[in-house]
Amino acid sequence: MAVHLQYKKTVGSNSRRLVVANAAAKSSKRIQFCTGKVCKKQGSQQLLKFAQDLGIDEVEISDCGCLGNCGNGPSLVVLPEAVMLRHVSTPKDVADVLAWQCKVDVPEALLRATELRLAGNMLAMGGDLDDAIEKYKQALAVDFPKGKHLVHSNLSAAYMQLGNKEAALQHAQEAAALAPRGFHLADIRLIDALYALGRYKDVAAAVAEAEAKDASFCFLPEYKSIQKALKKQNVAV
């Protein structure tokens, strides 16, 4: 990875612009991943997702437009110092950047579990659900400190696609129990599994609980669809 210090020009595309000249005014550490056309092809979107899913509170992780290093990516910039890095191409590279630039150590177990989960995601996207499930199970077997709700949520989705509704429900319940406030996907997985099993009153109870945990659940696009589905089953919502 090549480092360029004092990178002070304005870069970006469309509405996502990065003004690093004023970045020094902010004290918190931030890392922005280039998701321009070339870097995206080189995997920057997956690395961004990896960094966000680590759940590191000390560093703000986001994307930005083209950083002007096309062909030398994936690229990112660390703020407020405006240090730009090239060829950050693996999850291990991201962990190294966090340690080197942000003084944040990513536990080896968390790194390994996240790598396994993302490998499972790639398999699931390719339709290989059985191998995806195996990767997710391997991730859960790692004793990592946080993020287990993400693995359980993905397992629930994979089992649901395979038609194993009971297993989908089991992992959805685990995801909902472990998920931090605002991770609505766990509640959606739980509701989907309960509905698929014909447990419509339990669906209504799960909706009420999700609303009680976080009122923003009511503003999800899925919320109206859930209400309509329950009304079809003559269940009050």
Coordinates of C-alpha atoms in Angstrom, one line a residue:
M1 CA 0.0 0.0 0.0
A2 CA 1.4 3.4 -1.0
V3 CA 0.8 6.3 1.3
H4 CA 0.3 9.9 0.1
L5 CA 0.3 12.6 2.9
Q6 CA -1.4 16.0 2.8
Y7 CA -3.8 15.1 0.1
K8 CA -5.8 18.4 -0.1
K9 CA -7.9 18.6 -3.2
T10 CA -11.6 18.1 -3.5
V11 CA -12.5 14.8 -5.0
G12 CA -15.7 13.0 -5.6
S13 CA -18.5 12.3 -8.1
N14 CA -22.2 13.3 -8.2
S15 CA -23.5 14.2 -4.7
R16 CA -20.8 12.2 -2.8
R17 CA -17.9 14.6 -2.5
L18 CA -15.0 14.5 -0.2
V19 CA -13.6 17.8 0.9
V20 CA -10.4 16.9 2.8
A21 CA -9.1 20.5 2.9
N22 CA -11.5 21.1 5.8
A23 CA -11.1 17.7 7.4
A24 CA -8.7 18.8 10.1
A25 CA -11.5 20.7 11.8
K26 CA -13.0 17.3 12.9
S27 CA -11.3 15.4 15.6
S28 CA -12.8 11.9 15.1
K29 CA -11.1 9.4 12.9
R30 CA -12.8 8.6 9.6
I31 CA -12.1 6.2 6.8
Q32 CA -13.7 6.7 3.4
F33 CA -13.5 4.0 0.7
C34 CA -13.5 5.0 -2.9
T35 CA -16.5 3.4 -4.6
G36 CA -15.8 4.8 -8.0
K37 CA -16.3 2.6 -11.0
V38 CA -12.7 1.2 -11.1
C39 CA -12.3 0.7 -7.4
K40 CA -15.7 -0.9 -7.2
K41 CA -14.7 -3.5 -9.8
Q42 CA -11.6 -4.2 -7.6
G43 CA -13.7 -5.0 -4.6
S44 CA -14.0 -1.7 -2.7
Q45 CA -17.7 -2.1 -2.0
Q46 CA -17.0 -5.5 -0.3
L47 CA -14.2 -4.0 1.8
L48 CA -16.4 -1.1 2.8
K49 CA -19.0 -3.6 4.0
F50 CA -16.4 -5.6 5.8
A51 CA -15.1 -2.5 7.7
Q52 CA -18.6 -1.4 8.6
D53 CA -19.6 -4.8 9.8
L54 CA -16.6 -4.9 12.2
G55 CA -18.7 -2.5 14.3
I56 CA -15.8 -0.3 15.4
D57 CA -17.2 2.6 17.4
E58 CA -13.9 4.6 17.4
V59 CA -13.8 5.1 13.6
E60 CA -16.5 6.4 11.2
I61 CA -16.6 4.2 8.1
S62 CA -18.2 5.5 4.8
D63 CA -17.8 5.6 1.1
C64 CA -16.9 8.4 -1.3
G65 CA -16.5 9.2 -5.0
C66 CA -13.5 8.7 -7.1
L67 CA -10.2 9.5 -5.3
G68 CA -8.3 9.8 -8.6
N69 CA -6.1 6.7 -8.2
C70 CA -7.9 4.7 -10.9
G71 CA -6.0 1.4 -11.6
N72 CA -4.1 1.5 -8.3
G73 CA -7.0 0.6 -6.0
P74 CA -8.9 -0.2 -4.1
S75 CA -8.2 3.2 -2.5
L76 CA -9.2 4.9 0.7
V77 CA -8.5 8.0 2.6
V78 CA -8.0 8.4 6.3
L79 CA -9.3 11.6 7.8
P80 CA -8.7 14.2 9.3
E81 CA -5.0 13.6 8.3
A82 CA -6.0 13.1 4.7
V83 CA -3.7 10.1 4.3
M84 CA -4.5 8.2 1.1
L85 CA -3.8 4.6 0.7
R86 CA -3.7 2.4 -2.4
H87 CA -4.0 -1.3 -3.0
V88 CA -6.0 -1.9 0.1
S89 CA -7.4 -5.2 -1.4
T90 CA -8.1 -7.6 1.5
P91 CA -9.8 -7.6 4.8
K92 CA -6.4 -8.1 6.4
D93 CA -5.3 -4.9 4.7
V94 CA -8.2 -3.0 6.2
A95 CA -7.4 -4.4 9.7
D96 CA -3.8 -3.2 9.2
V97 CA -5.0 0.3 8.2
L98 CA -7.2 0.5 11.3
A99 CA -4.2 -0.5 13.5
W100 CA -1.7 1.7 11.8
Q101 CA -3.6 4.8 11.1
C102 CA -6.4 4.7 13.8
K103 CA -4.7 2.8 16.6
V104 CA -7.6 0.4 16.6
D105 CA -6.8 -3.3 16.9
V106 CA -9.2 -5.7 15.2
P107 CA -9.2 -9.0 17.3
E108 CA -8.0 -11.9 15.2
A109 CA -11.2 -13.8 16.0
L110 CA -13.4 -11.0 14.8
L111 CA -11.4 -10.7 11.6
R112 CA -11.6 -14.4 10.9
A113 CA -15.3 -14.6 11.7
T114 CA -16.1 -11.7 9.4
E115 CA -14.0 -13.2 6.6
L116 CA -16.0 -16.4 6.9
R117 CA -19.3 -14.6 7.0
L118 CA -18.5 -12.6 3.9
A119 CA -17.3 -15.8 2.1
G120 CA -20.6 -17.3 3.0
N121 CA -22.4 -14.2 1.5
M122 CA -20.5 -14.7 -1.8
L123 CA -21.5 -18.3 -1.9
A124 CA -25.2 -17.5 -1.1
M125 CA -25.2 -14.8 -3.8
G126 CA -24.0 -17.5 -6.3
G127 CA -26.8 -19.8 -5.2
D128 CA -24.6 -22.2 -3.3
L129 CA -26.6 -22.1 -0.1
D130 CA -25.4 -25.4 1.5
D131 CA -21.7 -24.2 1.4
A132 CA -22.8 -20.7 2.5
I133 CA -24.4 -22.2 5.6
E134 CA -21.3 -24.2 6.3
K135 CA -19.2 -20.9 6.2
Y136 CA -21.7 -19.2 8.5
K137 CA -21.5 -22.1 10.9
Q138 CA -17.7 -22.0 10.8
A139 CA -18.0 -18.3 11.6
L140 CA -20.1 -19.0 14.7
A141 CA -17.6 -21.6 15.8
V142 CA -15.1 -18.8 16.2
D143 CA -15.2 -17.1 19.6
F144 CA -15.5 -13.5 18.4
P145 CA -16.6 -10.6 20.6
K146 CA -19.5 -9.0 18.6
G147 CA -21.4 -9.3 15.3
K148 CA -23.0 -12.7 15.9
H149 CA -26.4 -11.3 15.0
L150 CA -25.2 -10.8 11.4
V151 CA -24.3 -14.4 11.0
H152 CA -27.5 -15.6 12.5
S153 CA -29.5 -13.3 10.3
N154 CA -27.7 -14.7 7.2
L155 CA -28.2 -18.2 8.3
S156 CA -31.9 -17.5 8.8
A157 CA -32.1 -16.2 5.2
A158 CA -30.2 -19.2 3.8
Y159 CA -32.4 -21.7 5.6
M160 CA -35.5 -19.9 4.5
Q161 CA -34.4 -20.1 0.8
L162 CA -33.8 -23.9 1.3
G163 CA -37.3 -24.3 2.8
N164 CA -36.1 -25.2 6.3
K165 CA -38.5 -22.9 8.1
E166 CA -37.8 -24.1 11.6
A167 CA -34.1 -23.6 11.2
A168 CA -34.8 -20.2 9.7
L169 CA -36.9 -19.3 12.8
Q170 CA -34.2 -20.5 15.2
H171 CA -31.5 -18.3 13.8
A172 CA -33.9 -15.4 13.3
Q173 CA -34.7 -15.6 17.0
E174 CA -31.0 -15.6 17.9
A175 CA -30.4 -12.6 15.6
A176 CA -33.2 -10.6 17.1
A177 CA -32.0 -11.4 20.6
L178 CA -28.4 -10.3 19.9
A179 CA -29.0 -7.5 17.5
P180 CA -28.3 -3.9 18.5
R181 CA -31.0 -1.3 18.4
G182 CA -31.7 -0.3 14.8
F183 CA -30.7 -3.6 13.2
H184 CA -34.2 -4.2 11.8
L185 CA -33.2 -7.0 9.5
A186 CA -33.2 -9.4 12.4
D187 CA -36.9 -8.5 13.1
I188 CA -37.7 -8.9 9.5
R189 CA -36.1 -12.4 9.4
L190 CA -38.1 -13.3 12.5
I191 CA -41.4 -12.1 11.0
D192 CA -40.7 -13.9 7.7
A193 CA -40.0 -17.2 9.4
L194 CA -43.1 -17.0 11.7
Y195 CA -45.3 -16.0 8.7
A196 CA -44.0 -18.9 6.6
L197 CA -44.8 -21.3 9.5
G198 CA -48.4 -19.9 9.7
R199 CA -47.9 -18.4 13.1
Y200 CA -49.7 -15.2 12.3
K201 CA -50.5 -14.1 15.9
D202 CA -46.8 -14.5 16.7
V203 CA -46.0 -12.3 13.7
A204 CA -48.3 -9.6 15.2
A205 CA -46.5 -10.0 18.5
A206 CA -43.1 -9.8 16.8
V207 CA -44.1 -6.6 15.0
A208 CA -45.3 -5.0 18.3
E209 CA -42.0 -5.9 20.0
A210 CA -40.0 -4.5 17.1
E211 CA -42.0 -1.3 17.3
A212 CA -41.4 -1.1 21.1
K213 CA -37.7 -1.6 20.7
D214 CA -37.3 1.1 18.0
A215 CA -40.1 3.2 16.6
S216 CA -38.3 3.7 13.4
F217 CA -39.3 0.1 12.5
C218 CA -42.7 1.5 11.5
F219 CA -41.0 3.5 8.7
L220 CA -39.5 0.5 6.9
P221 CA -40.7 -0.2 3.4
E222 CA -41.6 -3.7 4.6
Y223 CA -43.9 -2.5 7.4
K224 CA -46.9 -1.8 5.2
S225 CA -46.4 -5.1 3.4
I226 CA -46.4 -6.9 6.8
Q227 CA -49.6 -5.1 7.8
K228 CA -51.4 -6.1 4.6
A229 CA -50.3 -9.7 4.9
L230 CA -51.6 -9.9 8.5
K231 CA -54.9 -8.3 7.5
K232 CA -55.3 -11.0 4.8
Q233 CA -55.0 -13.6 7.6
N234 CA -57.6 -11.6 9.7
V235 CA -55.0 -10.8 12.4
A236 CA -55.3 -7.4 14.1
V237 CA -52.2 -5.2 13.8

